[in-house]
JSON list of C-alpha atoms in Angstrom, two decimals:
[
{"chain": "A", "resi": 198, "resn": "MET", "atom": "CA", "xyz": [24.64, 0.38, 7.80]},
{"chain": "A", "resi": 199, "resn": "GLN", "atom": "CA", "xyz": [23.07, -1.56, 4.97]},
{"chain": "A", "resi": 200, "resn": "PHE", "atom": "CA", "xyz": [20.12, -3.82, 5.40]},
{"chain": "A", "resi": 201, "resn": "PRO", "atom": "CA", "xyz": [19.62, -6.95, 3.35]},
{"chain": "A", "resi": 202, "resn": "LYS", "atom": "CA", "xyz": [17.20, -6.56, 0.48]},
{"chain": "A", "resi": 203, "resn": "ALA", "atom": "CA", "xyz": [14.15, -8.75, 0.34]},
{"chain": "A", "resi": 204, "resn": "ASP", "atom": "CA", "xyz": [14.50, -11.70, -1.99]},
{"chain": "A", "resi": 205, "resn": "ARG", "atom": "CA", "xyz": [11.96, -10.79, -4.65]},
{"chain": "A", "resi": 206, "resn": "ALA", "atom": "CA", "xyz": [12.44, -14.16, -6.35]},
{"chain": "A", "resi": 207, "resn": "SER", "atom": "CA", "xyz": [10.72, -15.78, -3.39]},
{"chain": "A", "resi": 208, "resn": "VAL", "atom": "CA", "xyz": [7.61, -13.61, -3.85]},
{"chain": "A", "resi": 209, "resn": "SER", "atom": "CA", "xyz": [5.05, -15.43, -5.94]},
{"chain": "A", "resi": 210, "resn": "THR", "atom": "CA", "xyz": [3.37, -13.81, -8.91]},
{"chain": "A", "resi": 211, "resn": "ALA", "atom": "CA", "xyz": [0.03, -14.46, -7.22]},
{"chain": "A", "resi": 212, "resn": "ASP", "atom": "CA", "xyz": [1.16, -12.55, -4.10]},
{"chain": "A", "resi": 213, "resn": "ARG", "atom": "CA", "xyz": [2.44, -9.68, -6.24]},
{"chain": "A", "resi": 214, "resn": "THR", "atom": "CA", "xyz": [-0.82, -9.51, -8.18]},
{"chain": "A", "resi": 215, "resn": "SER", "atom": "CA", "xyz": [-2.84, -9.69, -4.94]},
{"chain": "A", "resi": 216, "resn": "ALA", "atom": "CA", "xyz": [-0.69, -6.94, -3.40]},
{"chain": "A", "resi": 217, "resn": "GLU", "atom": "CA", "xyz": [-1.20, -4.65, -6.42]},
{"chain": "A", "resi": 218, "resn": "THR", "atom": "CA", "xyz": [-4.94, -5.33, -6.44]},
{"chain": "A", "resi": 219, "resn": "LEU", "atom": "CA", "xyz": [-5.21, -4.63, -2.72]},
{"chain": "A", "resi": 220, "resn": "ALA", "atom": "CA", "xyz": [-3.19, -1.43, -3.07]},
{"chain": "A", "resi": 221, "resn": "LEU", "atom": "CA", "xyz": [-5.44, -0.26, -5.89]},
{"chain": "A", "resi": 222, "resn": "GLN", "atom": "CA", "xyz": [-8.48, -0.96, -3.69]},
{"chain": "A", "resi": 223, "resn": "ALA", "atom": "CA", "xyz": [-6.81, 1.03, -0.91]},
{"chain": "A", "resi": 224, "resn": "LEU", "atom": "CA", "xyz": [-6.03, 3.89, -3.29]},
{"chain": "A", "resi": 225, "resn": "ALA", "atom": "CA", "xyz": [-9.67, 4.00, -4.43]},
{"chain": "A", "resi": 226, "resn": "TRP", "atom": "CA", "xyz": [-10.79, 3.97, -0.75]},
{"chain": "A", "resi": 227, "resn": "ILE", "atom": "CA", "xyz": [-8.35, 6.74, 0.13]},
{"chain": "A", "resi": 228, "resn": "ALA", "atom": "CA", "xyz": [-9.36, 8.84, -2.89]},
{"chain": "A", "resi": 229, "resn": "ALA", "atom": "CA", "xyz": [-13.07, 8.55, -1.99]},
{"chain": "A", "resi": 230, "resn": "GLU", "atom": "CA", "xyz": [-12.54, 10.77, 1.06]},
{"chain": "A", "resi": 231, "resn": "PRO", "atom": "CA", "xyz": [-10.96, 14.22, 0.57]},
{"chain": "A", "resi": 232, "resn": "ASP", "atom": "CA", "xyz": [-9.24, 14.18, 3.97]},
{"chain": "A", "resi": 233, "resn": "ARG", "atom": "CA", "xyz": [-7.64, 10.82, 3.31]},
{"chain": "A", "resi": 234, "resn": "LEU", "atom": "CA", "xyz": [-6.57, 11.87, -0.18]},
{"chain": "A", "resi": 235, "resn": "SER", "atom": "CA", "xyz": [-5.11, 15.07, 1.21]},
{"chain": "A", "resi": 236, "resn": "GLY", "atom": "CA", "xyz": [-3.14, 13.02, 3.71]},
{"chain": "A", "resi": 237, "resn": "LEU", "atom": "CA", "xyz": [-1.75, 10.78, 0.96]},
{"chain": "A", "resi": 238, "resn": "MET", "atom": "CA", "xyz": [-0.81, 13.78, -1.19]},
{"chain": "A", "resi": 239, "resn": "ALA", "atom": "CA", "xyz": [0.89, 15.48, 1.77]},
{"chain": "A", "resi": 240, "resn": "THR", "atom": "CA", "xyz": [2.83, 12.30, 2.51]},
{"chain": "A", "resi": 241, "resn": "THR", "atom": "CA", "xyz": [3.90, 11.66, -1.08]},
{"chain": "A", "resi": 242, "resn": "GLY", "atom": "CA", "xyz": [4.19, 15.23, -2.31]},
{"chain": "A", "resi": 243, "resn": "LEU", "atom": "CA", "xyz": [2.17, 14.28, -5.36]},
{"chain": "A", "resi": 244, "resn": "TRP", "atom": "CA", "xyz": [-0.74, 16.16, -6.93]},
{"chain": "A", "resi": 245, "resn": "PRO", "atom": "CA", "xyz": [-3.95, 14.30, -7.89]},
{"chain": "A", "resi": 246, "resn": "ASP", "atom": "CA", "xyz": [-2.97, 13.94, -11.55]},
{"chain": "A", "resi": 247, "resn": "GLU", "atom": "CA", "xyz": [0.40, 12.52, -10.47]},
{"chain": "A", "resi": 248, "resn": "VAL", "atom": "CA", "xyz": [-1.33, 10.06, -8.12]},
{"chain": "A", "resi": 249, "resn": "ARG", "atom": "CA", "xyz": [-3.49, 8.87, -11.03]},
{"chain": "A", "resi": 250, "resn": "ALA", "atom": "CA", "xyz": [-0.44, 8.61, -13.34]},
{"chain": "A", "resi": 251, "resn": "ARG", "atom": "CA", "xyz": [1.48, 6.49, -10.84]},
{"chain": "A", "resi": 252, "resn": "ALA", "atom": "CA", "xyz": [-1.39, 4.17, -9.97]},
{"chain": "A", "resi": 253, "resn": "ALA", "atom": "CA", "xyz": [0.12, 1.38, -12.07]},
{"chain": "A", "resi": 254, "resn": "ASP", "atom": "CA", "xyz": [3.63, 1.71, -10.57]},
{"chain": "A", "resi": 255, "resn": "PRO", "atom": "CA", "xyz": [4.28, -1.15, -8.10]},
{"chain": "A", "resi": 256, "resn": "ALA", "atom": "CA", "xyz": [6.64, 1.03, -6.02]},
{"chain": "A", "resi": 257, "resn": "PHE", "atom": "CA", "xyz": [3.94, 3.71, -5.67]},
{"chain": "A", "resi": 258, "resn": "LEU", "atom": "CA", "xyz": [1.40, 1.01, -4.75]},
{"chain": "A", "resi": 259, "resn": "GLY", "atom": "CA", "xyz": [3.78, -0.12, -2.04]},
{"chain": "A", "resi": 260, "resn": "GLY", "atom": "CA", "xyz": [3.77, 3.45, -0.76]},
{"chain": "A", "resi": 261, "resn": "VAL", "atom": "CA", "xyz": [-0.05, 3.43, -0.77]},
{"chain": "A", "resi": 262, "resn": "LEU", "atom": "CA", "xyz": [0.02, 0.37, 1.48]},
{"chain": "A", "resi": 263, "resn": "ASP", "atom": "CA", "xyz": [2.65, 2.04, 3.67]},
{"chain": "A", "resi": 264, "resn": "PHE", "atom": "CA", "xyz": [0.36, 5.06, 4.04]},
{"chain": "A", "resi": 265, "resn": "LEU", "atom": "CA", "xyz": [-2.54, 2.80, 4.98]},
{"chain": "A", "resi": 266, "resn": "LEU", "atom": "CA", "xyz": [-0.43, 0.79, 7.43]},
{"chain": "A", "resi": 267, "resn": "GLY", "atom": "CA", "xyz": [0.87, 3.99, 9.02]},
{"chain": "A", "resi": 268, "resn": "ASP", "atom": "CA", "xyz": [-2.45, 4.73, 10.72]},
{"chain": "A", "resi": 269, "resn": "GLU", "atom": "CA", "xyz": [-4.09, 1.89, 12.64]},
{"chain": "A", "resi": 270, "resn": "ALA", "atom": "CA", "xyz": [-7.53, 3.52, 12.76]},
{"chain": "A", "resi": 271, "resn": "GLN", "atom": "CA", "xyz": [-7.44, 4.11, 9.03]},
{"chain": "A", "resi": 272, "resn": "LEU", "atom": "CA", "xyz": [-6.22, 0.55, 8.39]},
{"chain": "A", "resi": 273, "resn": "LEU", "atom": "CA", "xyz": [-9.01, -0.93, 10.48]},
{"chain": "A", "resi": 274, "resn": "ALA", "atom": "CA", "xyz": [-11.64, 1.28, 8.79]},
{"chain": "A", "resi": 275, "resn": "PHE", "atom": "CA", "xyz": [-10.42, 0.18, 5.36]},
{"chain": "A", "resi": 276, "resn": "CYS", "atom": "CA", "xyz": [-10.37, -3.49, 6.37]},
{"chain": "A", "resi": 277, "resn": "THR", "atom": "CA", "xyz": [-13.85, -3.29, 7.92]},
{"chain": "A", "resi": 278, "resn": "GLU", "atom": "CA", "xyz": [-15.32, -1.56, 4.87]},
{"chain": "A", "resi": 279, "resn": "THR", "atom": "CA", "xyz": [-13.70, -3.94, 2.38]},
{"chain": "A", "resi": 280, "resn": "GLU", "atom": "CA", "xyz": [-14.19, -6.99, 4.58]},
{"chain": "A", "resi": 281, "resn": "ILE", "atom": "CA", "xyz": [-10.58, -8.10, 4.56]},
{"chain": "A", "resi": 282, "resn": "ALA", "atom": "CA", "xyz": [-8.44, -9.38, 7.43]},
{"chain": "A", "resi": 283, "resn": "PRO", "atom": "CA", "xyz": [-6.47, -6.55, 9.09]},
{"chain": "A", "resi": 284, "resn": "GLU", "atom": "CA", "xyz": [-3.19, -8.47, 8.75]},
{"chain": "A", "resi": 285, "resn": "LEU", "atom": "CA", "xyz": [-3.51, -8.91, 4.98]},
{"chain": "A", "resi": 286, "resn": "PRO", "atom": "CA", "xyz": [-2.21, -5.48, 3.90]},
{"chain": "A", "resi": 287, "resn": "ALA", "atom": "CA", "xyz": [1.00, -5.94, 5.96]},
{"chain": "A", "resi": 288, "resn": "ARG", "atom": "CA", "xyz": [1.52, -9.47, 4.67]},
{"chain": "A", "resi": 289, "resn": "LEU", "atom": "CA", "xyz": [1.03, -8.45, 1.02]},
{"chain": "A", "resi": 290, "resn": "ARG", "atom": "CA", "xyz": [3.15, -5.31, 1.42]},
{"chain": "A", "resi": 291, "resn": "THR", "atom": "CA", "xyz": [6.27, -7.51, 1.29]},
{"chain": "A", "resi": 292, "resn": "ALA", "atom": "CA", "xyz": [5.41, -8.50, -2.31]},
{"chain": "A", "resi": 293, "resn": "LEU", "atom": "CA", "xyz": [5.89, -4.93, -3.59]},
{"chain": "A", "resi": 294, "resn": "PRO", "atom": "CA", "xyz": [9.10, -2.91, -4.03]},
{"chain": "A", "resi": 295, "resn": "GLY", "atom": "CA", "xyz": [10.26, -1.43, -0.75]},
{"chain": "A", "resi": 296, "resn": "GLY", "atom": "CA", "xyz": [8.59, -4.11, 1.30]},
{"chain": "A", "resi": 297, "resn": "THR", "atom": "CA", "xyz": [10.68, -6.15, 3.66]},
{"chain": "A", "resi": 298, "resn": "VAL", "atom": "CA", "xyz": [10.66, -9.80, 4.39]},
{"chain": "A", "resi": 299, "resn": "GLU", "atom": "CA", "xyz": [11.32, -10.56, 8.02]},
{"chain": "A", "resi": 300, "resn": "THR", "atom": "CA", "xyz": [13.36, -13.62, 8.79]},
{"chain": "A", "resi": 301, "resn": "LEU", "atom": "CA", "xyz": [13.54, -15.08, 12.23]}
]
C-alpha cells in the first residue's frame, strides 16, 4: 500500500526554517545529556561525528524531531526548558522531509 506524499509546495519557507531551527535546538538539548544522546545514537545508528556531520541535513533534522516526539516525557521536558508550546514540534515536523500532512 502506498501513502500519499505530503505536498511540500504547500509548506512555507518560514515553516521550513522554523522547523530546522527547532530541530537544531532539540539536537543541542539532546546532545547536552549523555543518556539522551546515547538514545538518539541508538535510534539512528550514527556515531557522534556522524550526528554532527548530518546536523544540516533537513531529513536528519526531521528524524531528530521524530526522536523527540517519540517520548512524551522527553518532549515535555524539552518544551518546558526551552519555553515552547508542546504542540509546536509536531506541527513543524510536517515541514521537513518525512513529515506527513494530515488532511481531514
